[in-house]
Amino acid sequence: MDKGRFAVPAGVTDWATALGVAALLLSTGLSGSHPSGGRELLGSALLAAGGLALAARRRAPLVVLTVTGLCAVGYLGAGFEALAVSYLVAVYGAVRAGHRAVTLAASVGLVAVLHLTALVLRDGPPREVVAQARNTLELAWLIAAFAAGEAVRQAERRAEEAERTREETARRRADEERLRIARELHDSLTHQISVIKVQSEVAVHVARRRGEQVPEALLAIQEAGREASRELRATLEALRDDGTTPPHGLDQIPSLVKRFRTTGLETTLTIEGHPHAVPAAVSRTAYRIVQESLTNVARHAAATTASVIIDYRPDALAVRVDDNGKASSHPAPTSGLGLLGMRERVTALGGRLRTGPRGAGGFTVQAELPTSGAS
């Protein structure tokens, strides 16, 4: 459930509750009729222990339920008369944590044990002895603690369900908006770009058949049309990706490398280590790093060769892409949107990304993606 900006930490609240209950039990037990000597010391210790045990009620609710119940039996047998407030708080905590059946069984058993303990260890008429046991654990208070714990548990569950519903609604609306944008882009741009691309290619083809020199401007238009078509197609695929189609991952990297070979870029793929299953997010990020790196090489590096290395490590996946193109010797080149996107993906997974010119010439992209904790 939502907490305020200045909410008290749970640990502080638990210890405050434990100390308060311990003080209440001690003051109640010692203010009423109680034994003296060693039994007084034992009963006081049990009263305090029952209260202090509540400090662990969130971490170990069933253990605290057992400890507080045993303390109640102990100080009743020692001759103290005090309501088992610590056990009631433990019942509330255990039921809130979802342990209803165990709590109910433990409470029924404790009621029986308290009556048996009073009959065996306390002096006096049976009716008075039973009344002393009943005063230690009132049935009405027990039912109230059980009901309070169940009410809070149901309220928290409803709050979690409402939060999950809000997230699902927001995700669905985002998907709908993404698809709407994809349709708008497709309707408004795809046709026009296709026309430009086809017309420029026809013009280049006709000029070459006639033996005429193709103007540089026309070649630039042809290349720009092809590039715009590829970019738009990739953008539409990303926008339409609603999670129902298998995402690109490590399995698609060999076919990706093969496609770049067809462009004239001599590309090699090397797998090191022992291949094993990695989280889906790591697999997707590795694919995008290789895709973006090779795309940058093909567009900007004037390279003839590129190498892709996938290294499977025990707790990480390392990806490295090198080329022999023209790279600035500056140690920290200005990152484009592609490198920025790669860095954001890697950082989101808790990994590291290093990019820069190689000493032997060319450019390198190195990423290390942890495989533990990613999903």
Short mmCIF file of C-alpha atoms in Angstrom, two decimals:
data_model
loop_
_atom_site.label_atom_id
_atom_site.label_comp_id
_atom_site.label_asym_id
_atom_site.label_seq_id
_atom_site.Cartn_x
_atom_site.Cartn_y
_atom_site.Cartn_z
CA MET A 1 0.00 0.00 0.00
CA ASP A 2 1.12 3.55 -0.58
CA LYS A 3 3.24 5.15 2.08
CA GLY A 4 3.63 8.80 2.85
CA ARG A 5 6.80 10.71 2.23
CA PHE A 6 7.66 10.69 5.95
CA ALA A 7 6.50 7.12 6.69
CA VAL A 8 8.22 5.47 9.66
CA PRO A 9 10.38 2.47 8.65
CA ALA A 10 8.80 -0.92 9.38
CA GLY A 11 11.69 -1.97 11.64
CA VAL A 12 11.23 1.08 13.87
CA THR A 13 7.48 0.44 14.10
CA ASP A 14 8.02 -3.22 14.99
CA TRP A 15 10.47 -2.43 17.77
CA ALA A 16 8.25 0.33 19.13
CA THR A 17 5.34 -2.12 19.20
CA ALA A 18 7.47 -4.80 20.87
CA LEU A 19 8.75 -2.45 23.58
CA GLY A 20 5.29 -1.04 24.20
CA VAL A 21 3.69 -4.48 24.54
CA ALA A 22 6.51 -5.68 26.79
CA ALA A 23 6.05 -2.66 29.07
CA LEU A 24 2.28 -3.16 29.12
CA LEU A 25 2.58 -6.83 30.06
CA LEU A 26 5.11 -6.16 32.80
CA SER A 27 3.07 -3.35 34.32
CA THR A 28 -0.14 -5.40 34.17
CA GLY A 29 1.45 -8.55 35.57
CA LEU A 30 3.34 -6.86 38.37
CA SER A 31 0.43 -4.60 39.40
CA GLY A 32 -1.88 -7.57 40.01
CA SER A 33 -1.51 -10.59 42.22
CA HIS A 34 1.70 -12.40 41.44
CA PRO A 35 4.18 -14.72 43.20
CA SER A 36 7.45 -13.68 44.76
CA GLY A 37 10.99 -14.95 44.64
CA GLY A 38 12.21 -17.02 41.74
CA ARG A 39 8.75 -17.46 40.22
CA GLU A 40 8.34 -13.69 40.09
CA LEU A 41 11.62 -13.34 38.26
CA LEU A 42 10.72 -16.15 35.82
CA GLY A 43 7.25 -14.74 35.14
CA SER A 44 8.60 -11.23 34.58
CA ALA A 45 11.17 -12.55 32.12
CA LEU A 46 8.46 -14.42 30.19
CA LEU A 47 6.23 -11.36 30.10
CA ALA A 48 9.08 -9.25 28.68
CA ALA A 49 10.18 -11.98 26.24
CA GLY A 50 6.67 -12.34 24.84
CA GLY A 51 6.52 -8.63 24.09
CA LEU A 52 10.04 -8.30 22.66
CA ALA A 53 9.50 -11.27 20.34
CA LEU A 54 7.08 -9.09 18.35
CA ALA A 55 10.03 -7.24 16.84
CA ALA A 56 10.38 -10.18 14.40
CA ARG A 57 6.68 -10.59 13.58
CA ARG A 58 7.05 -9.45 9.94
CA ARG A 59 10.09 -11.63 9.21
CA ALA A 60 8.96 -14.80 11.00
CA PRO A 61 5.25 -14.54 11.92
CA LEU A 62 4.78 -18.24 12.78
CA VAL A 63 7.90 -18.36 14.97
CA VAL A 64 6.71 -15.29 16.86
CA LEU A 65 3.25 -16.87 17.20
CA THR A 66 4.82 -19.94 18.81
CA VAL A 67 7.12 -17.96 21.11
CA THR A 68 4.39 -15.65 22.39
CA GLY A 69 2.06 -18.61 22.98
CA LEU A 70 4.69 -20.46 25.01
CA CYS A 71 5.44 -17.31 27.02
CA ALA A 72 1.72 -16.96 27.84
CA VAL A 73 1.62 -20.56 29.08
CA GLY A 74 4.80 -19.98 31.08
CA TYR A 75 3.78 -16.86 32.97
CA LEU A 76 0.32 -18.28 33.66
CA GLY A 77 1.96 -21.35 35.17
CA ALA A 78 4.31 -19.12 37.17
CA GLY A 79 1.32 -17.44 38.82
CA PHE A 80 0.87 -14.21 36.81
CA GLU A 81 -2.47 -13.02 35.53
CA ALA A 82 -2.18 -10.86 32.41
CA LEU A 83 -3.96 -10.80 29.09
CA ALA A 84 -1.71 -12.34 26.38
CA VAL A 85 -1.49 -9.11 24.39
CA SER A 86 1.71 -10.26 22.67
CA TYR A 87 -0.01 -13.40 21.39
CA LEU A 88 -2.96 -11.35 20.08
CA VAL A 89 -0.57 -9.10 18.14
CA ALA A 90 1.20 -12.21 16.83
CA VAL A 91 -2.16 -13.62 15.68
CA TYR A 92 -2.86 -10.39 13.82
CA GLY A 93 0.55 -10.52 12.13
CA ALA A 94 0.32 -14.20 11.17
CA VAL A 95 -3.17 -13.86 9.69
CA ARG A 96 -2.12 -10.72 7.81
CA ALA A 97 0.77 -12.73 6.35
CA GLY A 98 -1.73 -15.32 5.09
CA HIS A 99 -1.23 -18.10 7.68
CA ARG A 100 -4.89 -18.39 8.63
CA ALA A 101 -5.22 -22.15 9.03
CA VAL A 102 -2.03 -22.51 11.08
CA THR A 103 -2.99 -19.57 13.29
CA LEU A 104 -6.46 -20.97 13.91
CA ALA A 105 -5.09 -24.38 14.84
CA ALA A 106 -2.42 -22.86 17.10
CA SER A 107 -4.97 -20.66 18.86
CA VAL A 108 -7.35 -23.55 19.54
CA GLY A 109 -4.44 -25.57 20.89
CA LEU A 110 -3.23 -22.68 23.05
CA VAL A 111 -6.67 -22.20 24.62
CA ALA A 112 -6.70 -25.89 25.58
CA VAL A 113 -3.12 -25.80 26.92
CA LEU A 114 -3.81 -22.69 29.01
CA HIS A 115 -6.80 -24.34 30.68
CA LEU A 116 -4.83 -27.51 31.30
CA THR A 117 -1.88 -25.53 32.70
CA ALA A 118 -4.15 -23.61 35.06
CA LEU A 119 -5.82 -26.80 36.33
CA VAL A 120 -2.47 -28.49 36.96
CA LEU A 121 -0.33 -25.66 38.33
CA ARG A 122 -2.74 -23.17 39.88
CA ASP A 123 -4.39 -23.58 43.27
CA GLY A 124 -8.04 -22.93 43.99
CA PRO A 125 -11.49 -24.10 42.92
CA PRO A 126 -11.70 -25.33 39.30
CA ARG A 127 -14.08 -22.52 38.37
CA GLU A 128 -11.63 -19.83 39.51
CA VAL A 129 -8.71 -21.61 37.86
CA VAL A 130 -10.57 -21.80 34.55
CA ALA A 131 -11.45 -18.10 34.88
CA GLN A 132 -7.75 -17.29 35.31
CA ALA A 133 -6.95 -19.18 32.10
CA ARG A 134 -9.78 -17.39 30.29
CA ASN A 135 -8.47 -14.03 31.47
CA THR A 136 -5.08 -14.85 29.96
CA LEU A 137 -6.57 -15.37 26.50
CA GLU A 138 -10.06 -13.96 26.07
CA LEU A 139 -11.89 -15.62 23.20
CA ALA A 140 -13.43 -12.31 22.11
CA TRP A 141 -10.03 -10.63 21.89
CA LEU A 142 -8.68 -13.60 19.96
CA ILE A 143 -11.50 -13.40 17.42
CA ALA A 144 -10.98 -9.64 17.09
CA ALA A 145 -7.23 -10.04 16.42
CA PHE A 146 -7.94 -12.75 13.83
CA ALA A 147 -10.58 -10.61 12.12
CA ALA A 148 -8.35 -7.52 12.09
CA GLY A 149 -5.50 -9.43 10.49
CA GLU A 150 -7.80 -10.89 7.84
CA ALA A 151 -9.36 -7.48 7.10
CA VAL A 152 -5.96 -5.86 6.58
CA ARG A 153 -4.80 -8.78 4.42
CA GLN A 154 -7.88 -8.45 2.19
CA ALA A 155 -7.42 -4.68 1.93
CA GLU A 156 -3.78 -5.05 0.92
CA ARG A 157 -4.67 -7.69 -1.64
CA ARG A 158 -7.33 -5.42 -3.14
CA ALA A 159 -4.85 -2.56 -3.26
CA GLU A 160 -2.29 -4.74 -5.06
CA GLU A 161 -4.94 -5.92 -7.50
CA ALA A 162 -6.00 -2.34 -8.18
CA GLU A 163 -2.39 -1.32 -8.79
CA ARG A 164 -1.88 -4.26 -11.14
CA THR A 165 -5.07 -3.35 -13.00
CA ARG A 166 -3.89 0.25 -13.40
CA GLU A 167 -0.56 -0.94 -14.78
CA GLU A 168 -2.26 -3.29 -17.23
CA THR A 169 -4.63 -0.53 -18.35
CA ALA A 170 -1.74 1.89 -18.87
CA ARG A 171 0.20 -0.76 -20.79
CA ARG A 172 -2.78 -1.51 -23.00
CA ARG A 173 -3.32 2.17 -23.76
CA ALA A 174 0.37 2.57 -24.59
CA ASP A 175 0.16 -0.40 -26.97
CA GLU A 176 -2.91 1.06 -28.65
CA GLU A 177 -1.21 4.44 -29.04
CA ARG A 178 1.91 2.79 -30.43
CA LEU A 179 -0.12 0.91 -33.02
CA ARG A 180 -2.00 4.09 -33.93
CA ILE A 181 1.30 5.91 -34.52
CA ALA A 182 2.51 2.97 -36.62
CA ARG A 183 -0.61 3.16 -38.78
CA GLU A 184 -0.25 6.92 -39.19
CA LEU A 185 3.39 6.59 -40.21
CA HIS A 186 2.58 3.79 -42.62
CA ASP A 187 -0.29 5.68 -44.24
CA SER A 188 1.49 9.02 -44.47
CA LEU A 189 5.09 8.11 -45.31
CA THR A 190 5.42 4.60 -46.71
CA HIS A 191 3.76 5.35 -50.04
CA GLN A 192 5.65 8.58 -50.64
CA ILE A 193 9.02 7.07 -49.78
CA SER A 194 8.30 4.06 -51.97
CA VAL A 195 7.47 6.35 -54.90
CA ILE A 196 10.71 8.31 -54.42
CA LYS A 197 12.71 5.09 -54.17
CA VAL A 198 11.15 3.48 -57.26
CA GLN A 199 11.36 6.63 -59.38
CA SER A 200 15.03 7.23 -58.51
CA GLU A 201 15.95 3.61 -59.24
CA VAL A 202 14.12 3.73 -62.58
CA ALA A 203 15.90 6.96 -63.49
CA VAL A 204 19.31 5.49 -62.60
CA HIS A 205 18.53 2.31 -64.55
CA VAL A 206 17.41 4.22 -67.66
CA ALA A 207 20.45 6.48 -67.57
CA ARG A 208 22.83 3.52 -67.34
CA ARG A 209 21.10 1.68 -70.20
CA ARG A 210 21.52 4.74 -72.38
CA GLY A 211 25.17 4.91 -71.46
CA GLU A 212 24.75 8.29 -69.84
CA GLN A 213 26.59 9.39 -66.72
CA VAL A 214 24.31 9.19 -63.69
CA PRO A 215 24.23 12.50 -61.81
CA GLU A 216 25.59 12.37 -58.27
CA ALA A 217 22.41 14.02 -57.00
CA LEU A 218 20.31 11.23 -58.49
CA LEU A 219 22.52 8.57 -56.89
CA ALA A 220 22.22 10.38 -53.56
CA ILE A 221 18.43 10.43 -53.91
CA GLN A 222 18.43 6.71 -54.69
CA GLU A 223 20.57 5.88 -51.64
CA ALA A 224 18.55 8.20 -49.40
CA GLY A 225 15.33 6.52 -50.56
CA ARG A 226 16.70 3.08 -49.77
CA GLU A 227 17.96 4.21 -46.37
CA ALA A 228 14.69 5.95 -45.52
CA SER A 229 12.76 2.84 -46.53
CA ARG A 230 14.91 0.64 -44.28
CA GLU A 231 14.64 3.05 -41.35
CA LEU A 232 10.89 3.39 -41.70
CA ARG A 233 10.44 -0.37 -41.91
CA ALA A 234 12.55 -0.86 -38.77
CA THR A 235 10.62 1.87 -36.95
CA LEU A 236 7.27 0.35 -37.88
CA GLU A 237 8.42 -3.10 -36.76
CA ALA A 238 9.47 -1.67 -33.40
CA LEU A 239 6.18 0.18 -32.97
CA ARG A 240 4.12 -2.86 -33.91
CA ASP A 241 6.04 -5.18 -31.60
CA ASP A 242 3.37 -5.93 -28.98
CA GLY A 243 5.13 -8.89 -27.41
CA THR A 244 3.08 -11.49 -29.32
CA THR A 245 5.82 -12.19 -31.85
CA PRO A 246 9.13 -13.74 -30.77
CA PRO A 247 11.66 -10.92 -30.22
CA HIS A 248 15.04 -10.92 -31.92
CA GLY A 249 17.73 -12.46 -29.77
CA LEU A 250 20.96 -14.43 -29.80
CA ASP A 251 19.47 -17.10 -32.08
CA GLN A 252 18.98 -14.53 -34.85
CA ILE A 253 22.53 -13.11 -34.75
CA PRO A 254 23.94 -15.66 -37.30
CA SER A 255 21.27 -14.69 -39.86
CA LEU A 256 21.92 -11.01 -39.08
CA VAL A 257 25.63 -11.46 -39.79
CA LYS A 258 24.79 -13.32 -43.00
CA ARG A 259 22.61 -10.43 -44.20
CA PHE A 260 25.45 -7.96 -43.72
CA ARG A 261 27.76 -10.20 -45.75
CA THR A 262 25.44 -9.72 -48.71
CA THR A 263 26.11 -5.96 -48.56
CA GLY A 264 29.80 -6.52 -49.29
CA LEU A 265 30.97 -6.24 -45.66
CA GLU A 266 33.12 -9.27 -44.81
CA THR A 267 31.62 -10.18 -41.46
CA THR A 268 32.64 -13.05 -39.15
CA LEU A 269 30.90 -14.48 -36.10
CA THR A 270 32.77 -16.21 -33.27
CA ILE A 271 31.14 -17.94 -30.29
CA GLU A 272 33.33 -18.37 -27.21
CA GLY A 273 32.67 -20.16 -23.95
CA HIS A 274 29.90 -22.69 -23.43
CA PRO A 275 26.57 -21.46 -24.87
CA HIS A 276 23.78 -21.55 -22.32
CA ALA A 277 20.36 -20.02 -21.83
CA VAL A 278 20.39 -16.35 -20.85
CA PRO A 279 17.52 -14.06 -19.76
CA ALA A 280 15.34 -12.77 -22.59
CA ALA A 281 16.29 -9.14 -21.90
CA VAL A 282 19.99 -9.98 -22.23
CA SER A 283 19.38 -11.90 -25.45
CA ARG A 284 17.41 -9.01 -26.98
CA THR A 285 20.02 -6.45 -25.96
CA ALA A 286 22.87 -8.52 -27.39
CA TYR A 287 21.06 -8.71 -30.73
CA ARG A 288 20.40 -4.96 -30.79
CA ILE A 289 24.04 -4.19 -29.98
CA VAL A 290 25.29 -6.35 -32.86
CA GLN A 291 22.63 -4.95 -35.21
CA GLU A 292 23.35 -1.31 -34.38
CA SER A 293 27.13 -1.81 -34.47
CA LEU A 294 27.12 -3.50 -37.89
CA THR A 295 24.68 -0.90 -39.22
CA ASN A 296 27.01 1.89 -38.13
CA VAL A 297 29.95 0.09 -39.74
CA ALA A 298 28.10 -0.31 -43.04
CA ARG A 299 26.94 3.32 -43.08
CA HIS A 300 29.76 5.39 -41.72
CA ALA A 301 33.00 3.49 -41.23
CA ALA A 302 34.06 2.78 -44.83
CA ALA A 303 35.12 -0.63 -43.51
CA THR A 304 35.70 -3.83 -45.46
CA THR A 305 35.70 -6.29 -42.54
CA ALA A 306 33.90 -6.63 -39.23
CA SER A 307 34.04 -9.28 -36.54
CA VAL A 308 31.41 -10.23 -33.99
CA ILE A 309 32.40 -12.13 -30.84
CA ILE A 310 29.82 -13.57 -28.41
CA ASP A 311 31.46 -14.80 -25.20
CA TYR A 312 29.35 -16.89 -22.81
CA ARG A 313 30.70 -16.42 -19.29
CA PRO A 314 29.41 -18.02 -16.06
CA ASP A 315 27.69 -14.85 -14.86
CA ALA A 316 27.71 -12.57 -17.89
CA LEU A 317 27.43 -12.39 -21.66
CA ALA A 318 30.13 -10.38 -23.43
CA VAL A 319 29.54 -8.92 -26.90
CA ARG A 320 32.27 -7.36 -29.02
CA VAL A 321 32.08 -5.89 -32.52
CA ASP A 322 35.29 -4.69 -34.25
CA ASP A 323 35.83 -3.21 -37.73
CA ASN A 324 38.76 -1.96 -39.81
CA GLY A 325 37.10 1.24 -40.92
CA LYS A 326 38.05 4.85 -40.44
CA ALA A 327 37.60 5.91 -36.84
CA SER A 328 38.58 9.08 -35.07
CA SER A 329 41.64 8.77 -32.84
CA HIS A 330 39.88 10.84 -30.20
CA PRO A 331 39.42 8.63 -27.11
CA ALA A 332 35.81 9.68 -26.57
CA PRO A 333 34.00 10.22 -29.87
CA THR A 334 30.68 11.94 -29.86
CA SER A 335 27.99 9.31 -29.53
CA GLY A 336 25.15 9.27 -32.01
CA LEU A 337 21.63 8.15 -31.22
CA GLY A 338 22.62 4.53 -31.95
CA LEU A 339 25.40 4.46 -29.37
CA LEU A 340 23.21 6.33 -26.91
CA GLY A 341 20.45 3.74 -27.35
CA MET A 342 22.93 0.90 -26.83
CA ARG A 343 24.27 2.51 -23.67
CA GLU A 344 20.76 2.96 -22.27
CA ARG A 345 19.91 -0.69 -22.94
CA VAL A 346 23.13 -1.96 -21.34
CA THR A 347 22.85 0.33 -18.32
CA ALA A 348 19.25 -0.76 -17.72
CA LEU A 349 20.52 -4.33 -17.29
CA GLY A 350 23.33 -3.28 -14.94
CA GLY A 351 26.01 -3.91 -17.57
CA ARG A 352 28.91 -1.95 -19.02
CA LEU A 353 29.47 -0.58 -22.53
CA ARG A 354 32.79 0.60 -23.95
CA THR A 355 33.14 2.16 -27.39
CA GLY A 356 36.01 3.85 -29.15
CA PRO A 357 38.74 3.65 -31.80
CA ARG A 358 41.02 0.63 -31.81
CA GLY A 359 44.76 0.96 -31.54
CA ALA A 360 45.21 -1.10 -34.70
CA GLY A 361 42.68 1.01 -36.59
CA GLY A 362 38.94 0.85 -36.85
CA PHE A 363 36.33 1.03 -34.14
CA THR A 364 35.23 -1.33 -31.35
CA VAL A 365 32.05 -1.81 -29.36
CA GLN A 366 32.30 -3.94 -26.21
CA ALA A 367 29.40 -4.76 -23.90
CA GLU A 368 29.24 -6.92 -20.80
CA LEU A 369 25.73 -7.96 -19.77
CA PRO A 370 25.17 -9.66 -16.40
CA THR A 371 23.00 -12.78 -16.74
CA SER A 372 21.87 -12.91 -13.11
CA GLY A 373 18.91 -10.73 -12.10
CA ALA A 374 17.83 -9.82 -15.63
CA SER A 375 14.49 -10.96 -16.94
#
